[in-house]
PDB file of C-alpha atoms in Angstrom:
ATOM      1  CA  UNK C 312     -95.245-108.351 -88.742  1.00  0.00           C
ATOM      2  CA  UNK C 313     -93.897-105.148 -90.122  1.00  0.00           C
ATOM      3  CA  UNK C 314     -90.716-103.958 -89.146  1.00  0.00           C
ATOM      4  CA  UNK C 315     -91.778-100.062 -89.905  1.00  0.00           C
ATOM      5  CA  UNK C 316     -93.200 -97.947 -88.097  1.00  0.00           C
ATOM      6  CA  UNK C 317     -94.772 -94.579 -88.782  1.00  0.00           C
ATOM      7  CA  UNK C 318     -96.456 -91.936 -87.205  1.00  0.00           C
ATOM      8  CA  UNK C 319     -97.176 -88.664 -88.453  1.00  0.00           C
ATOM      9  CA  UNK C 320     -97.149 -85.628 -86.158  1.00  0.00           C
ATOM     10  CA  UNK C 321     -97.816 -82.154 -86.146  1.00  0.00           C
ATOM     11  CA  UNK C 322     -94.823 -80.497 -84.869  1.00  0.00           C
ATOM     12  CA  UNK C 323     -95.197 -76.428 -83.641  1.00  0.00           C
ATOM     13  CA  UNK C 324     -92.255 -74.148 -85.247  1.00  0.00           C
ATOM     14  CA  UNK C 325     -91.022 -72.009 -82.632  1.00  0.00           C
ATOM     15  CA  UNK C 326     -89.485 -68.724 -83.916  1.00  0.00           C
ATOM     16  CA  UNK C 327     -89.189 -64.915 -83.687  1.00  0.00           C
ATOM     17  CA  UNK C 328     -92.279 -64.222 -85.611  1.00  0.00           C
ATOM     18  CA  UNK C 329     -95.237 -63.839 -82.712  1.00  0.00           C
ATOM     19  CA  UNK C 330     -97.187 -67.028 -84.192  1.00  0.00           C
ATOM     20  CA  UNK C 331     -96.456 -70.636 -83.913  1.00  0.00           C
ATOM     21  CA  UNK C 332     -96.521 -72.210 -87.101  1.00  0.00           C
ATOM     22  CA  UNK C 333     -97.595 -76.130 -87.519  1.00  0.00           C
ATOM     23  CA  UNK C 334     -95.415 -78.173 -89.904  1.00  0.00           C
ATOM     24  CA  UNK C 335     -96.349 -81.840 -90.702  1.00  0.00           C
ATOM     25  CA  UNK C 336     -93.329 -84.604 -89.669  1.00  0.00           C
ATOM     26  CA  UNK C 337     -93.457 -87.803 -89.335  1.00  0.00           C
ATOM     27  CA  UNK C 338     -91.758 -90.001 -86.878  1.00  0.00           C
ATOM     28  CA  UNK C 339     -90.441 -93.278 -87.959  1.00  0.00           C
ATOM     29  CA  UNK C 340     -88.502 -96.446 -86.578  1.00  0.00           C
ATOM     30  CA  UNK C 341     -87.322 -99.486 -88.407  1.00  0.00           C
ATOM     31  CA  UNK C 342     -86.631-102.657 -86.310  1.00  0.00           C
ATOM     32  CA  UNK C 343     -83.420-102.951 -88.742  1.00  0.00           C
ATOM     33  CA  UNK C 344     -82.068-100.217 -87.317  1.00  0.00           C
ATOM     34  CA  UNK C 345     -83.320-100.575 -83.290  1.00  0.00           C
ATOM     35  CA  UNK C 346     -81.532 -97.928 -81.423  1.00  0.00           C
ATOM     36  CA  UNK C 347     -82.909 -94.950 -83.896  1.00  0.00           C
ATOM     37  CA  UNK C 348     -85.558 -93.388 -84.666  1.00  0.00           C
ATOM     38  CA  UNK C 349     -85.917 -90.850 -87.287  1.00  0.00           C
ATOM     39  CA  UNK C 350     -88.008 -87.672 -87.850  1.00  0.00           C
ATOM     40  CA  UNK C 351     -88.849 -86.478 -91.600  1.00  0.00           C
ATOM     41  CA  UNK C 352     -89.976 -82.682 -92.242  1.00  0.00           C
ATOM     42  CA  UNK C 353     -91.170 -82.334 -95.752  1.00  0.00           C
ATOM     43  CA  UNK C 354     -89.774 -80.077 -98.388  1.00  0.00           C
ATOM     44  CA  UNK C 355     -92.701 -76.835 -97.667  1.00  0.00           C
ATOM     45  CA  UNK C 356     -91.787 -77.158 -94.306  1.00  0.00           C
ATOM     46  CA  UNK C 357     -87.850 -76.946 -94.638  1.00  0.00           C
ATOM     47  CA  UNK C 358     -86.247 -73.445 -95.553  1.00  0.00           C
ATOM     48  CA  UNK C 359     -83.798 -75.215 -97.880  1.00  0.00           C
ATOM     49  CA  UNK C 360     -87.162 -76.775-100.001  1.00  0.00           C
ATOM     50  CA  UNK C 361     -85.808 -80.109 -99.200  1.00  0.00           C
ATOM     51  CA  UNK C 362     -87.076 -83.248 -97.450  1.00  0.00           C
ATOM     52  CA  UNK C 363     -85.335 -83.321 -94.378  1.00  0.00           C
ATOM     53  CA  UNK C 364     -84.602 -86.199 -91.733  1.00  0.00           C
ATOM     54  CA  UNK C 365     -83.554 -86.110 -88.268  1.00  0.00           C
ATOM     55  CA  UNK C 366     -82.428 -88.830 -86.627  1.00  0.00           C
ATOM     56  CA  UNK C 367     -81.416 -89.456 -83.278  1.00  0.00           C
ATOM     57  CA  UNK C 368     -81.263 -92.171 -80.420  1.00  0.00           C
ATOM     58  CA  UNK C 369     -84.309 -93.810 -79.620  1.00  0.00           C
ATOM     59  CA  UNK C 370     -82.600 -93.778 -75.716  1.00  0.00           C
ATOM     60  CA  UNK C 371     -82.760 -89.814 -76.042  1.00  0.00           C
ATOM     61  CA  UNK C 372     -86.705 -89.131 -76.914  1.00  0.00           C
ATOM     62  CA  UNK C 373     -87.664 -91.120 -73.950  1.00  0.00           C
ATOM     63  CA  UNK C 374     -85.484 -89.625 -71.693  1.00  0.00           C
ATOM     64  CA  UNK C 375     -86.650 -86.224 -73.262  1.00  0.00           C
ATOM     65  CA  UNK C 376     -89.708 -86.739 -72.362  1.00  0.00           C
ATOM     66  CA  UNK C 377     -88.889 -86.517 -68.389  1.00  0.00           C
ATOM     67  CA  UNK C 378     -86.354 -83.998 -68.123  1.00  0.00           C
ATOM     68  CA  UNK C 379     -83.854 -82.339 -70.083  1.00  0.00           C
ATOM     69  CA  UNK C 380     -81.188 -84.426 -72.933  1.00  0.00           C
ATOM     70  CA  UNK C 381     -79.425 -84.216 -75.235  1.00  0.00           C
ATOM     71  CA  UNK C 382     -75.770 -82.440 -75.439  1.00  0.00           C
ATOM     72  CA  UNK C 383     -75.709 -82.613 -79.422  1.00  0.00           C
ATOM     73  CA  UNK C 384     -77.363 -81.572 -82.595  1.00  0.00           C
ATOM     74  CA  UNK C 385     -80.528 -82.744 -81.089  1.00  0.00           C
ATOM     75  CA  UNK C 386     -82.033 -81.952 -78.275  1.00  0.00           C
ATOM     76  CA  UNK C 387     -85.227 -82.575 -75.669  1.00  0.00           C
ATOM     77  CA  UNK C 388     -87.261 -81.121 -72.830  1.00  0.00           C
ATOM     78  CA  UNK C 389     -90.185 -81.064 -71.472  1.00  0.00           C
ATOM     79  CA  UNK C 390     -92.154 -77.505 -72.436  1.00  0.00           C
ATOM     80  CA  UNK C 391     -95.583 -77.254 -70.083  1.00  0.00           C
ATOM     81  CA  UNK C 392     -98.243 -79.312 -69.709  1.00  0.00           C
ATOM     82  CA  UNK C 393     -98.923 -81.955 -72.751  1.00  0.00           C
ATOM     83  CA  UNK C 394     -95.726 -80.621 -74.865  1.00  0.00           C
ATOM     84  CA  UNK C 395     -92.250 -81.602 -75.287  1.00  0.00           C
ATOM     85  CA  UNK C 396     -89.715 -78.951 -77.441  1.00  0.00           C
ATOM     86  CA  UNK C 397     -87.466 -80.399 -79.777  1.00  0.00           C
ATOM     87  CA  UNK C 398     -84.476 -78.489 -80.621  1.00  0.00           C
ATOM     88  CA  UNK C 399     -82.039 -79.430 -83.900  1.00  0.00           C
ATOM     89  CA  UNK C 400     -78.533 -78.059 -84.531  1.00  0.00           C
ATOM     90  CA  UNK C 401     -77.227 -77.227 -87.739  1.00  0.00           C
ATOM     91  CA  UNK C 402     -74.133 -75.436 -88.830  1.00  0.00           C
ATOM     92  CA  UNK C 403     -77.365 -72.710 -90.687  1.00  0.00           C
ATOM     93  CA  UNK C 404     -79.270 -72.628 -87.195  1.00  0.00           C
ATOM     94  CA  UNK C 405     -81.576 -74.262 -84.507  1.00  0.00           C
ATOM     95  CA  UNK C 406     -84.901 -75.614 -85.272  1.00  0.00           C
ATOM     96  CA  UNK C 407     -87.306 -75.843 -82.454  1.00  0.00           C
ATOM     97  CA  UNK C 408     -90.702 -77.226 -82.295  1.00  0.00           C
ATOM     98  CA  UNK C 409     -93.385 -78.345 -79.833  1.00  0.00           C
ATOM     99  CA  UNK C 410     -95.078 -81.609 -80.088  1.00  0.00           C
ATOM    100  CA  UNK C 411     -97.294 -83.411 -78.063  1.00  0.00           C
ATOM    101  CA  UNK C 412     -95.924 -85.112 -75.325  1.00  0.00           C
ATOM    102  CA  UNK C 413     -98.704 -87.955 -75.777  1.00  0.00           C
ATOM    103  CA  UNK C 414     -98.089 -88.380 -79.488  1.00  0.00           C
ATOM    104  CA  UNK C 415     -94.637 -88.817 -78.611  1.00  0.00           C
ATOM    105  CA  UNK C 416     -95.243 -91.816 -76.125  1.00  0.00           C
ATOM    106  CA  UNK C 417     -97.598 -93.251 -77.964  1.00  0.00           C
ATOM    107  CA  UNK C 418     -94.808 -93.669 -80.977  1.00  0.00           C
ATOM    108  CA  UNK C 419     -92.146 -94.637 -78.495  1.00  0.00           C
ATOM    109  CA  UNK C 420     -94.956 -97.385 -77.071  1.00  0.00           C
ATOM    110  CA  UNK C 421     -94.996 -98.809 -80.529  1.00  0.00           C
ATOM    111  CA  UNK C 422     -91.383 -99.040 -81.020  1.00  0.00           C
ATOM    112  CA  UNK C 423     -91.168-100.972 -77.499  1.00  0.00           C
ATOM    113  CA  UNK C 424     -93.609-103.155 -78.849  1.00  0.00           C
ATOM    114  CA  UNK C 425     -92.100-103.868 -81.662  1.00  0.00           C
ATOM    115  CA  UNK C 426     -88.448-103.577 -79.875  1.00  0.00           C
ATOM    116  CA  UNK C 427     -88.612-103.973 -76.259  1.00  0.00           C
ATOM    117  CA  UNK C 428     -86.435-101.422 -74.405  1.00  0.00           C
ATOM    118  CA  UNK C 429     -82.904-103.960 -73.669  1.00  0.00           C
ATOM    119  CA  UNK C 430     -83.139-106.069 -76.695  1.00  0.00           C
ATOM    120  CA  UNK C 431     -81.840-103.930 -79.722  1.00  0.00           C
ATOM    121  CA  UNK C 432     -78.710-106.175 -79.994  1.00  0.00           C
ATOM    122  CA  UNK C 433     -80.460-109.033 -81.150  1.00  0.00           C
ATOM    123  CA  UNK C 434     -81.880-107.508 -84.106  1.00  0.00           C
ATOM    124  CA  UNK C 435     -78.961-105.939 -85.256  1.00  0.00           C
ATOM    125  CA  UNK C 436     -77.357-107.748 -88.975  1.00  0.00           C
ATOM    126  CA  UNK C 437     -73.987-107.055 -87.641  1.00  0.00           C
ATOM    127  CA  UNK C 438     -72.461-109.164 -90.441  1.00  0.00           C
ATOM    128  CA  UNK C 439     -74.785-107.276 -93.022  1.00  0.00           C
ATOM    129  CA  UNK C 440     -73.549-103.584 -91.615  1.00  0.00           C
ATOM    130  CA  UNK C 441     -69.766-104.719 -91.508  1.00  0.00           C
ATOM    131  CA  UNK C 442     -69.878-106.258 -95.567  1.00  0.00           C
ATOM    132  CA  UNK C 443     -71.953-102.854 -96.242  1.00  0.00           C
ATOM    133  CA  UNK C 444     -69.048-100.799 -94.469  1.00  0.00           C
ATOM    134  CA  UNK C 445     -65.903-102.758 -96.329  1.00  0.00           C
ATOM    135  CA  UNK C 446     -67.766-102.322 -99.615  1.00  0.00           C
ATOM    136  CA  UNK C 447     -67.781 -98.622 -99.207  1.00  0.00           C
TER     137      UNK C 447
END
């Protein structure tokens, strides 16, 4: 069984200009790493011209998906019917895009599949991570 998963998205950029522009992104979660998941924009899609990844608690997209969360550099709400708006913080600005809300379950499904909701401890490599960290 794979530990990967990935699932790629359309995400809506919200910004001043009057039309919503889609950018690809692709949601991912590795059972190696079971409390994250991780969201990639592509380089066209970035302003820098660079691939970049989000990533963020696993915890905080399904809660985002209810109500409001999120107090950081990444944050989630429900936005009408069938869309959730993500917002990212960066020291250059805020992103925001919509996505749909059943894209978004459907990928956090998986990784409860794969993961159930409870059980990330026991697939942590806690002796791998701490050898990793002293070799730094």
């Amino acid at each position: 069984m794979s530990t990967v998963i990935e699932q790629a998205v359309q995400a809506r950029l919200i910004s001043t200009a009057p039309q919503l522009e889609n950018v690809p992104a692709t949601l991912s979660y590795d059972r190696t790493d079971p409390f994250a998941v991780h969201m990639t924009f592509p380089p066209p899609a970035t302003l820098e011209g660079i691939e970049v990844v989000w990533s963020f608690a696993r915890e905080l997209l399904g809660e985002g998906l209810e109500a409001e969360a999120g107090v950081g550099d990444v944050q989630l709400r429900p936005y009408g019917y069938g869309r959730t708006v993500l917002e990212f913080h960066a020291a250059e600005g805020v992103a925001m895009v919509h996505i749909k809300t059943s894209d978004l379950r459907r990928f956090l499904r998986q990784t409860q599949e794969l993961v159930p909701r409870g059980t990330e401890h026991r697939f942590l490599d806690v002796d791998q991570d701490l050898a990793q960290l002293l070799s730094s």
